[in-house]
């Protein structure tokens, strides 16, 4: 049985419209690296929604994104440092979309006056076709058979070089 190694990823970024797409690609790459391809779309969409909301409403655009994978659940948290915005002031439908795309979510305040919005997804096993055992590849010795020993004519072995040239000249003239 395979054991799962817990994984963690942390990213500090200043949110801007062009950075949102870049962060989405970075998160997708980490999820694929962790063999969580089936979570790429919902997790990246939720992170995208939160980052765009921060980009539109927050005065301080510095954001921290963290992902934890424990073998059963992936938890993603997006934290901002702006104490001026509250979950109620988020883009309409923002938190509703996160709730619809995640198994659980929540929001809490930080010591600096900012907030953290987190959401979790259960990992479902990716269905894969069963592997069919392949036959062993032939070794080099089996693939290349050694040539059968053929008797070498005695004449070629015992004939001196000078007499060979005499025979070639005689055959050409005669």
mmCIF file with all atom_site columns, C-alpha atoms in Angstrom:
data_model
loop_
_atom_site.group_PDB
_atom_site.id
_atom_site.type_symbol
_atom_site.label_atom_id
_atom_site.label_alt_id
_atom_site.label_comp_id
_atom_site.label_asym_id
_atom_site.label_entity_id
_atom_site.label_seq_id
_atom_site.pdbx_PDB_ins_code
_atom_site.Cartn_x
_atom_site.Cartn_y
_atom_site.Cartn_z
_atom_site.occupancy
_atom_site.B_iso_or_equiv
_atom_site.pdbx_formal_charge
_atom_site.auth_seq_id
_atom_site.auth_comp_id
_atom_site.auth_asym_id
_atom_site.auth_atom_id
_atom_site.pdbx_PDB_model_num
ATOM 1   C CA . UNK A 1 1   ? 0.000   0.000   0.000   1.00 0.00 ? 1   UNK A CA 1
ATOM 2   C CA . UNK A 1 2   ? 1.289   3.439   -0.895  1.00 0.00 ? 2   UNK A CA 1
ATOM 3   C CA . UNK A 1 3   ? 1.781   5.873   1.928   1.00 0.00 ? 3   UNK A CA 1
ATOM 4   C CA . UNK A 1 4   ? 0.988   9.510   1.334   1.00 0.00 ? 4   UNK A CA 1
ATOM 5   C CA . UNK A 1 5   ? 3.544   12.127  2.231   1.00 0.00 ? 5   UNK A CA 1
ATOM 6   C CA . UNK A 1 6   ? 1.980   15.323  3.629   1.00 0.00 ? 6   UNK A CA 1
ATOM 7   C CA . UNK A 1 7   ? 2.741   18.361  1.459   1.00 0.00 ? 7   UNK A CA 1
ATOM 8   C CA . UNK A 1 8   ? 2.761   22.089  2.113   1.00 0.00 ? 8   UNK A CA 1
ATOM 9   C CA . UNK A 1 9   ? 3.115   25.078  -0.195  1.00 0.00 ? 9   UNK A CA 1
ATOM 10  C CA . UNK A 1 10  ? 3.377   28.775  0.740   1.00 0.00 ? 10  UNK A CA 1
ATOM 11  C CA . UNK A 1 11  ? 3.285   31.748  -1.636  1.00 0.00 ? 11  UNK A CA 1
ATOM 12  C CA . UNK A 1 12  ? 3.462   35.459  -0.844  1.00 0.00 ? 12  UNK A CA 1
ATOM 13  C CA . UNK A 1 13  ? 2.310   37.622  -3.727  1.00 0.00 ? 13  UNK A CA 1
ATOM 14  C CA . UNK A 1 14  ? 1.175   41.158  -4.434  1.00 0.00 ? 14  UNK A CA 1
ATOM 15  C CA . UNK A 1 15  ? -2.155  40.820  -6.214  1.00 0.00 ? 15  UNK A CA 1
ATOM 16  C CA . UNK A 1 16  ? -2.596  42.420  -9.620  1.00 0.00 ? 16  UNK A CA 1
ATOM 17  C CA . UNK A 1 17  ? -4.742  41.329  -12.584 1.00 0.00 ? 17  UNK A CA 1
ATOM 18  C CA . UNK A 1 18  ? -1.814  39.747  -14.422 1.00 0.00 ? 18  UNK A CA 1
ATOM 19  C CA . UNK A 1 19  ? -0.555  38.047  -11.264 1.00 0.00 ? 19  UNK A CA 1
ATOM 20  C CA . UNK A 1 20  ? -3.888  36.291  -10.632 1.00 0.00 ? 20  UNK A CA 1
ATOM 21  C CA . UNK A 1 21  ? -3.493  34.142  -13.751 1.00 0.00 ? 21  UNK A CA 1
ATOM 22  C CA . UNK A 1 22  ? 0.146   33.464  -12.892 1.00 0.00 ? 22  UNK A CA 1
ATOM 23  C CA . UNK A 1 23  ? -0.779  32.329  -9.364  1.00 0.00 ? 23  UNK A CA 1
ATOM 24  C CA . UNK A 1 24  ? -3.476  30.092  -10.811 1.00 0.00 ? 24  UNK A CA 1
ATOM 25  C CA . UNK A 1 25  ? -0.887  28.356  -13.013 1.00 0.00 ? 25  UNK A CA 1
ATOM 26  C CA . UNK A 1 26  ? 1.520   27.975  -10.064 1.00 0.00 ? 26  UNK A CA 1
ATOM 27  C CA . UNK A 1 27  ? -1.161  26.371  -7.869  1.00 0.00 ? 27  UNK A CA 1
ATOM 28  C CA . UNK A 1 28  ? -2.211  24.065  -10.712 1.00 0.00 ? 28  UNK A CA 1
ATOM 29  C CA . UNK A 1 29  ? 1.397   22.955  -11.203 1.00 0.00 ? 29  UNK A CA 1
ATOM 30  C CA . UNK A 1 30  ? 1.749   22.100  -7.506  1.00 0.00 ? 30  UNK A CA 1
ATOM 31  C CA . UNK A 1 31  ? -1.487  20.152  -7.480  1.00 0.00 ? 31  UNK A CA 1
ATOM 32  C CA . UNK A 1 32  ? -0.385  18.168  -10.527 1.00 0.00 ? 32  UNK A CA 1
ATOM 33  C CA . UNK A 1 33  ? 2.990   17.546  -8.896  1.00 0.00 ? 33  UNK A CA 1
ATOM 34  C CA . UNK A 1 34  ? 1.160   16.172  -5.844  1.00 0.00 ? 34  UNK A CA 1
ATOM 35  C CA . UNK A 1 35  ? -0.917  13.907  -8.165  1.00 0.00 ? 35  UNK A CA 1
ATOM 36  C CA . UNK A 1 36  ? -4.116  15.844  -7.427  1.00 0.00 ? 36  UNK A CA 1
ATOM 37  C CA . UNK A 1 37  ? -5.117  16.556  -11.026 1.00 0.00 ? 37  UNK A CA 1
ATOM 38  C CA . UNK A 1 38  ? -8.811  16.192  -10.204 1.00 0.00 ? 38  UNK A CA 1
ATOM 39  C CA . UNK A 1 39  ? -8.601  19.124  -7.746  1.00 0.00 ? 39  UNK A CA 1
ATOM 40  C CA . UNK A 1 40  ? -6.923  21.593  -10.110 1.00 0.00 ? 40  UNK A CA 1
ATOM 41  C CA . UNK A 1 41  ? -10.056 23.208  -11.518 1.00 0.00 ? 41  UNK A CA 1
ATOM 42  C CA . UNK A 1 42  ? -12.106 23.723  -8.305  1.00 0.00 ? 42  UNK A CA 1
ATOM 43  C CA . UNK A 1 43  ? -9.131  24.814  -6.182  1.00 0.00 ? 43  UNK A CA 1
ATOM 44  C CA . UNK A 1 44  ? -7.752  27.190  -8.800  1.00 0.00 ? 44  UNK A CA 1
ATOM 45  C CA . UNK A 1 45  ? -11.204 28.649  -9.438  1.00 0.00 ? 45  UNK A CA 1
ATOM 46  C CA . UNK A 1 46  ? -11.770 29.336  -5.730  1.00 0.00 ? 46  UNK A CA 1
ATOM 47  C CA . UNK A 1 47  ? -8.315  30.883  -5.343  1.00 0.00 ? 47  UNK A CA 1
ATOM 48  C CA . UNK A 1 48  ? -8.945  32.951  -8.477  1.00 0.00 ? 48  UNK A CA 1
ATOM 49  C CA . UNK A 1 49  ? -12.228 34.288  -7.053  1.00 0.00 ? 49  UNK A CA 1
ATOM 50  C CA . UNK A 1 50  ? -10.597 35.240  -3.743  1.00 0.00 ? 50  UNK A CA 1
ATOM 51  C CA . UNK A 1 51  ? -7.572  36.888  -5.364  1.00 0.00 ? 51  UNK A CA 1
ATOM 52  C CA . UNK A 1 52  ? -9.728  38.931  -7.749  1.00 0.00 ? 52  UNK A CA 1
ATOM 53  C CA . UNK A 1 53  ? -11.851 40.067  -4.808  1.00 0.00 ? 53  UNK A CA 1
ATOM 54  C CA . UNK A 1 54  ? -8.728  41.154  -2.927  1.00 0.00 ? 54  UNK A CA 1
ATOM 55  C CA . UNK A 1 55  ? -7.433  42.886  -6.047  1.00 0.00 ? 55  UNK A CA 1
ATOM 56  C CA . UNK A 1 56  ? -10.671 44.877  -6.425  1.00 0.00 ? 56  UNK A CA 1
ATOM 57  C CA . UNK A 1 57  ? -11.382 45.822  -2.811  1.00 0.00 ? 57  UNK A CA 1
ATOM 58  C CA . UNK A 1 58  ? -8.218  45.728  -0.697  1.00 0.00 ? 58  UNK A CA 1
ATOM 59  C CA . UNK A 1 59  ? -5.947  48.707  -0.161  1.00 0.00 ? 59  UNK A CA 1
ATOM 60  C CA . UNK A 1 60  ? -3.039  46.411  0.776   1.00 0.00 ? 60  UNK A CA 1
ATOM 61  C CA . UNK A 1 61  ? -2.593  43.970  -2.104  1.00 0.00 ? 61  UNK A CA 1
ATOM 62  C CA . UNK A 1 62  ? -0.041  41.752  -0.324  1.00 0.00 ? 62  UNK A CA 1
ATOM 63  C CA . UNK A 1 63  ? -1.518  38.290  -0.001  1.00 0.00 ? 63  UNK A CA 1
ATOM 64  C CA . UNK A 1 64  ? -0.413  34.920  1.330   1.00 0.00 ? 64  UNK A CA 1
ATOM 65  C CA . UNK A 1 65  ? -1.621  31.658  -0.182  1.00 0.00 ? 65  UNK A CA 1
ATOM 66  C CA . UNK A 1 66  ? -1.041  28.330  1.539   1.00 0.00 ? 66  UNK A CA 1
ATOM 67  C CA . UNK A 1 67  ? -1.961  24.776  0.586   1.00 0.00 ? 67  UNK A CA 1
ATOM 68  C CA . UNK A 1 68  ? -1.805  21.741  2.881   1.00 0.00 ? 68  UNK A CA 1
ATOM 69  C CA . UNK A 1 69  ? -2.285  18.187  1.641   1.00 0.00 ? 69  UNK A CA 1
ATOM 70  C CA . UNK A 1 70  ? -2.574  15.465  4.297   1.00 0.00 ? 70  UNK A CA 1
ATOM 71  C CA . UNK A 1 71  ? -3.428  12.516  2.088   1.00 0.00 ? 71  UNK A CA 1
ATOM 72  C CA . UNK A 1 72  ? -7.201  12.920  2.370   1.00 0.00 ? 72  UNK A CA 1
ATOM 73  C CA . UNK A 1 73  ? -7.926  16.648  2.325   1.00 0.00 ? 73  UNK A CA 1
ATOM 74  C CA . UNK A 1 74  ? -6.441  19.624  0.583   1.00 0.00 ? 74  UNK A CA 1
ATOM 75  C CA . UNK A 1 75  ? -6.829  22.851  2.531   1.00 0.00 ? 75  UNK A CA 1
ATOM 76  C CA . UNK A 1 76  ? -6.173  26.133  0.761   1.00 0.00 ? 76  UNK A CA 1
ATOM 77  C CA . UNK A 1 77  ? -6.018  29.437  2.641   1.00 0.00 ? 77  UNK A CA 1
ATOM 78  C CA . UNK A 1 78  ? -5.841  32.941  1.203   1.00 0.00 ? 78  UNK A CA 1
ATOM 79  C CA . UNK A 1 79  ? -4.893  35.663  3.680   1.00 0.00 ? 79  UNK A CA 1
ATOM 80  C CA . UNK A 1 80  ? -4.847  39.411  3.193   1.00 0.00 ? 80  UNK A CA 1
ATOM 81  C CA . UNK A 1 81  ? -3.485  42.171  5.404   1.00 0.00 ? 81  UNK A CA 1
ATOM 82  C CA . UNK A 1 82  ? -6.222  44.693  4.810   1.00 0.00 ? 82  UNK A CA 1
ATOM 83  C CA . UNK A 1 83  ? -8.387  45.267  7.863   1.00 0.00 ? 83  UNK A CA 1
ATOM 84  C CA . UNK A 1 84  ? -10.732 47.517  5.919   1.00 0.00 ? 84  UNK A CA 1
ATOM 85  C CA . UNK A 1 85  ? -12.571 44.769  4.033   1.00 0.00 ? 85  UNK A CA 1
ATOM 86  C CA . UNK A 1 86  ? -14.793 42.126  5.545   1.00 0.00 ? 86  UNK A CA 1
ATOM 87  C CA . UNK A 1 87  ? -16.258 38.937  4.112   1.00 0.00 ? 87  UNK A CA 1
ATOM 88  C CA . UNK A 1 88  ? -19.589 40.731  3.762   1.00 0.00 ? 88  UNK A CA 1
ATOM 89  C CA . UNK A 1 89  ? -18.005 43.279  1.411   1.00 0.00 ? 89  UNK A CA 1
ATOM 90  C CA . UNK A 1 90  ? -16.670 40.587  -0.925  1.00 0.00 ? 90  UNK A CA 1
ATOM 91  C CA . UNK A 1 91  ? -17.824 40.452  -4.517  1.00 0.00 ? 91  UNK A CA 1
ATOM 92  C CA . UNK A 1 92  ? -21.445 39.221  -4.625  1.00 0.00 ? 92  UNK A CA 1
ATOM 93  C CA . UNK A 1 93  ? -21.498 35.484  -4.993  1.00 0.00 ? 93  UNK A CA 1
ATOM 94  C CA . UNK A 1 94  ? -17.796 35.119  -4.186  1.00 0.00 ? 94  UNK A CA 1
ATOM 95  C CA . UNK A 1 95  ? -18.295 33.149  -0.989  1.00 0.00 ? 95  UNK A CA 1
ATOM 96  C CA . UNK A 1 96  ? -21.285 31.317  -2.457  1.00 0.00 ? 96  UNK A CA 1
ATOM 97  C CA . UNK A 1 97  ? -19.070 30.019  -5.302  1.00 0.00 ? 97  UNK A CA 1
ATOM 98  C CA . UNK A 1 98  ? -16.423 28.936  -2.810  1.00 0.00 ? 98  UNK A CA 1
ATOM 99  C CA . UNK A 1 99  ? -19.065 27.122  -0.763  1.00 0.00 ? 99  UNK A CA 1
ATOM 100 C CA . UNK A 1 100 ? -20.387 25.403  -3.890  1.00 0.00 ? 100 UNK A CA 1
ATOM 101 C CA . UNK A 1 101 ? -16.954 24.258  -5.090  1.00 0.00 ? 101 UNK A CA 1
ATOM 102 C CA . UNK A 1 102 ? -15.542 23.111  -1.743  1.00 0.00 ? 102 UNK A CA 1
ATOM 103 C CA . UNK A 1 103 ? -16.368 20.544  0.886   1.00 0.00 ? 103 UNK A CA 1
ATOM 104 C CA . UNK A 1 104 ? -15.915 23.089  3.673   1.00 0.00 ? 104 UNK A CA 1
ATOM 105 C CA . UNK A 1 105 ? -14.859 26.693  4.062   1.00 0.00 ? 105 UNK A CA 1
ATOM 106 C CA . UNK A 1 106 ? -14.481 29.371  6.665   1.00 0.00 ? 106 UNK A CA 1
ATOM 107 C CA . UNK A 1 107 ? -13.153 32.804  7.473   1.00 0.00 ? 107 UNK A CA 1
ATOM 108 C CA . UNK A 1 108 ? -11.261 34.116  10.469  1.00 0.00 ? 108 UNK A CA 1
ATOM 109 C CA . UNK A 1 109 ? -9.437  37.270  11.473  1.00 0.00 ? 109 UNK A CA 1
ATOM 110 C CA . UNK A 1 110 ? -5.696  37.662  11.948  1.00 0.00 ? 110 UNK A CA 1
ATOM 111 C CA . UNK A 1 111 ? -3.675  39.493  14.594  1.00 0.00 ? 111 UNK A CA 1
ATOM 112 C CA . UNK A 1 112 ? -2.752  42.188  12.058  1.00 0.00 ? 112 UNK A CA 1
ATOM 113 C CA . UNK A 1 113 ? -6.373  43.035  11.316  1.00 0.00 ? 113 UNK A CA 1
ATOM 114 C CA . UNK A 1 114 ? -6.571  41.109  8.056   1.00 0.00 ? 114 UNK A CA 1
ATOM 115 C CA . UNK A 1 115 ? -8.537  37.973  7.371   1.00 0.00 ? 115 UNK A CA 1
ATOM 116 C CA . UNK A 1 116 ? -7.998  34.427  6.176   1.00 0.00 ? 116 UNK A CA 1
ATOM 117 C CA . UNK A 1 117 ? -10.495 32.666  3.946   1.00 0.00 ? 117 UNK A CA 1
ATOM 118 C CA . UNK A 1 118 ? -9.885  28.937  3.719   1.00 0.00 ? 118 UNK A CA 1
ATOM 119 C CA . UNK A 1 119 ? -11.577 26.092  1.928   1.00 0.00 ? 119 UNK A CA 1
ATOM 120 C CA . UNK A 1 120 ? -11.010 22.346  1.786   1.00 0.00 ? 120 UNK A CA 1
ATOM 121 C CA . UNK A 1 121 ? -11.533 19.620  -0.774  1.00 0.00 ? 121 UNK A CA 1
ATOM 122 C CA . UNK A 1 122 ? -11.568 15.911  -0.217  1.00 0.00 ? 122 UNK A CA 1
ATOM 123 C CA . UNK A 1 123 ? -9.359  14.064  -2.637  1.00 0.00 ? 123 UNK A CA 1
ATOM 124 C CA . UNK A 1 124 ? -11.140 11.460  -4.667  1.00 0.00 ? 124 UNK A CA 1
ATOM 125 C CA . UNK A 1 125 ? -9.129  8.657   -6.166  1.00 0.00 ? 125 UNK A CA 1
ATOM 126 C CA . UNK A 1 126 ? -8.425  9.099   -9.829  1.00 0.00 ? 126 UNK A CA 1
ATOM 127 C CA . UNK A 1 127 ? -9.762  6.155   -11.752 1.00 0.00 ? 127 UNK A CA 1
ATOM 128 C CA . UNK A 1 128 ? -7.044  4.573   -13.785 1.00 0.00 ? 128 UNK A CA 1
ATOM 129 C CA . UNK A 1 129 ? -7.006  1.614   -16.101 1.00 0.00 ? 129 UNK A CA 1
ATOM 130 C CA . UNK A 1 130 ? -5.460  -1.431  -14.486 1.00 0.00 ? 130 UNK A CA 1
ATOM 131 C CA . UNK A 1 131 ? -1.926  -2.083  -15.585 1.00 0.00 ? 131 UNK A CA 1
ATOM 132 C CA . UNK A 1 132 ? -1.305  -5.172  -17.653 1.00 0.00 ? 132 UNK A CA 1
ATOM 133 C CA . UNK A 1 133 ? 2.039   -6.772  -16.878 1.00 0.00 ? 133 UNK A CA 1
ATOM 134 C CA . UNK A 1 134 ? 4.322   -6.647  -19.877 1.00 0.00 ? 134 UNK A CA 1
ATOM 135 C CA . UNK A 1 135 ? 6.573   -9.519  -20.787 1.00 0.00 ? 135 UNK A CA 1
ATOM 136 C CA . UNK A 1 136 ? 10.235  -9.015  -20.035 1.00 0.00 ? 136 UNK A CA 1
ATOM 137 C CA . UNK A 1 137 ? 12.254  -7.441  -22.788 1.00 0.00 ? 137 UNK A CA 1
ATOM 138 C CA . UNK A 1 138 ? 14.796  -9.775  -24.334 1.00 0.00 ? 138 UNK A CA 1
ATOM 139 C CA . UNK A 1 139 ? 18.335  -9.300  -23.211 1.00 0.00 ? 139 UNK A CA 1
ATOM 140 C CA . UNK A 1 140 ? 20.955  -8.223  -25.705 1.00 0.00 ? 140 UNK A CA 1
ATOM 141 C CA . UNK A 1 141 ? 22.314  -11.766 -25.871 1.00 0.00 ? 141 UNK A CA 1
ATOM 142 C CA . UNK A 1 142 ? 18.843  -13.101 -26.781 1.00 0.00 ? 142 UNK A CA 1
ATOM 143 C CA . UNK A 1 143 ? 18.102  -10.348 -29.256 1.00 0.00 ? 143 UNK A CA 1
ATOM 144 C CA . UNK A 1 144 ? 21.415  -10.765 -31.103 1.00 0.00 ? 144 UNK A CA 1
ATOM 145 C CA . UNK A 1 145 ? 22.244  -14.345 -31.595 1.00 0.00 ? 145 UNK A CA 1
ATOM 146 C CA . UNK A 1 146 ? 25.897  -15.144 -32.008 1.00 0.00 ? 146 UNK A CA 1
ATOM 147 C CA . UNK A 1 147 ? 26.637  -16.286 -35.547 1.00 0.00 ? 147 UNK A CA 1
ATOM 148 C CA . UNK A 1 148 ? 27.156  -19.967 -35.987 1.00 0.00 ? 148 UNK A CA 1
ATOM 149 C CA . UNK A 1 149 ? 30.730  -20.908 -36.312 1.00 0.00 ? 149 UNK A CA 1
ATOM 150 C CA . UNK A 1 150 ? 31.528  -21.347 -39.953 1.00 0.00 ? 150 UNK A CA 1
ATOM 151 C CA . UNK A 1 151 ? 34.665  -23.115 -40.959 1.00 0.00 ? 151 UNK A CA 1
ATOM 152 C CA . UNK A 1 152 ? 37.200  -20.719 -42.333 1.00 0.00 ? 152 UNK A CA 1
ATOM 153 C CA . UNK A 1 153 ? 38.842  -22.008 -45.495 1.00 0.00 ? 153 UNK A CA 1
ATOM 154 C CA . UNK A 1 154 ? 42.294  -23.284 -44.733 1.00 0.00 ? 154 UNK A CA 1
ATOM 155 C CA . UNK A 1 155 ? 43.645  -21.571 -47.799 1.00 0.00 ? 155 UNK A CA 1
ATOM 156 C CA . UNK A 1 156 ? 42.766  -18.076 -46.471 1.00 0.00 ? 156 UNK A CA 1
ATOM 157 C CA . UNK A 1 157 ? 44.514  -18.722 -43.204 1.00 0.00 ? 157 UNK A CA 1
ATOM 158 C CA . UNK A 1 158 ? 47.730  -20.219 -44.529 1.00 0.00 ? 158 UNK A CA 1
ATOM 159 C CA . UNK A 1 159 ? 48.187  -18.206 -47.674 1.00 0.00 ? 159 UNK A CA 1
ATOM 160 C CA . UNK A 1 160 ? 50.965  -15.608 -47.493 1.00 0.00 ? 160 UNK A CA 1
ATOM 161 C CA . UNK A 1 161 ? 50.125  -12.073 -48.647 1.00 0.00 ? 161 UNK A CA 1
ATOM 162 C CA . UNK A 1 162 ? 52.514  -12.173 -51.589 1.00 0.00 ? 162 UNK A CA 1
ATOM 163 C CA . UNK A 1 163 ? 50.998  -15.335 -53.083 1.00 0.00 ? 163 UNK A CA 1
ATOM 164 C CA . UNK A 1 164 ? 47.495  -13.816 -52.755 1.00 0.00 ? 164 UNK A CA 1
ATOM 165 C CA . UNK A 1 165 ? 48.555  -10.874 -54.914 1.00 0.00 ? 165 UNK A CA 1
ATOM 166 C CA . UNK A 1 166 ? 50.070  -13.329 -57.469 1.00 0.00 ? 166 UNK A CA 1
ATOM 167 C CA . UNK A 1 167 ? 46.742  -15.215 -57.645 1.00 0.00 ? 167 UNK A CA 1
ATOM 168 C CA . UNK A 1 168 ? 44.775  -11.948 -58.165 1.00 0.00 ? 168 UNK A CA 1
ATOM 169 C CA . UNK A 1 169 ? 47.118  -10.898 -60.999 1.00 0.00 ? 169 UNK A CA 1
ATOM 170 C CA . UNK A 1 170 ? 46.914  -14.364 -62.586 1.00 0.00 ? 170 UNK A CA 1
ATOM 171 C CA . UNK A 1 171 ? 43.108  -14.403 -62.369 1.00 0.00 ? 171 UNK A CA 1
ATOM 172 C CA . UNK A 1 172 ? 42.865  -10.935 -63.922 1.00 0.00 ? 172 UNK A CA 1
ATOM 173 C CA . UNK A 1 173 ? 45.150  -11.783 -66.858 1.00 0.00 ? 173 UNK A CA 1
ATOM 174 C CA . UNK A 1 174 ? 43.871  -15.193 -67.545 1.00 0.00 ? 174 UNK A CA 1
#
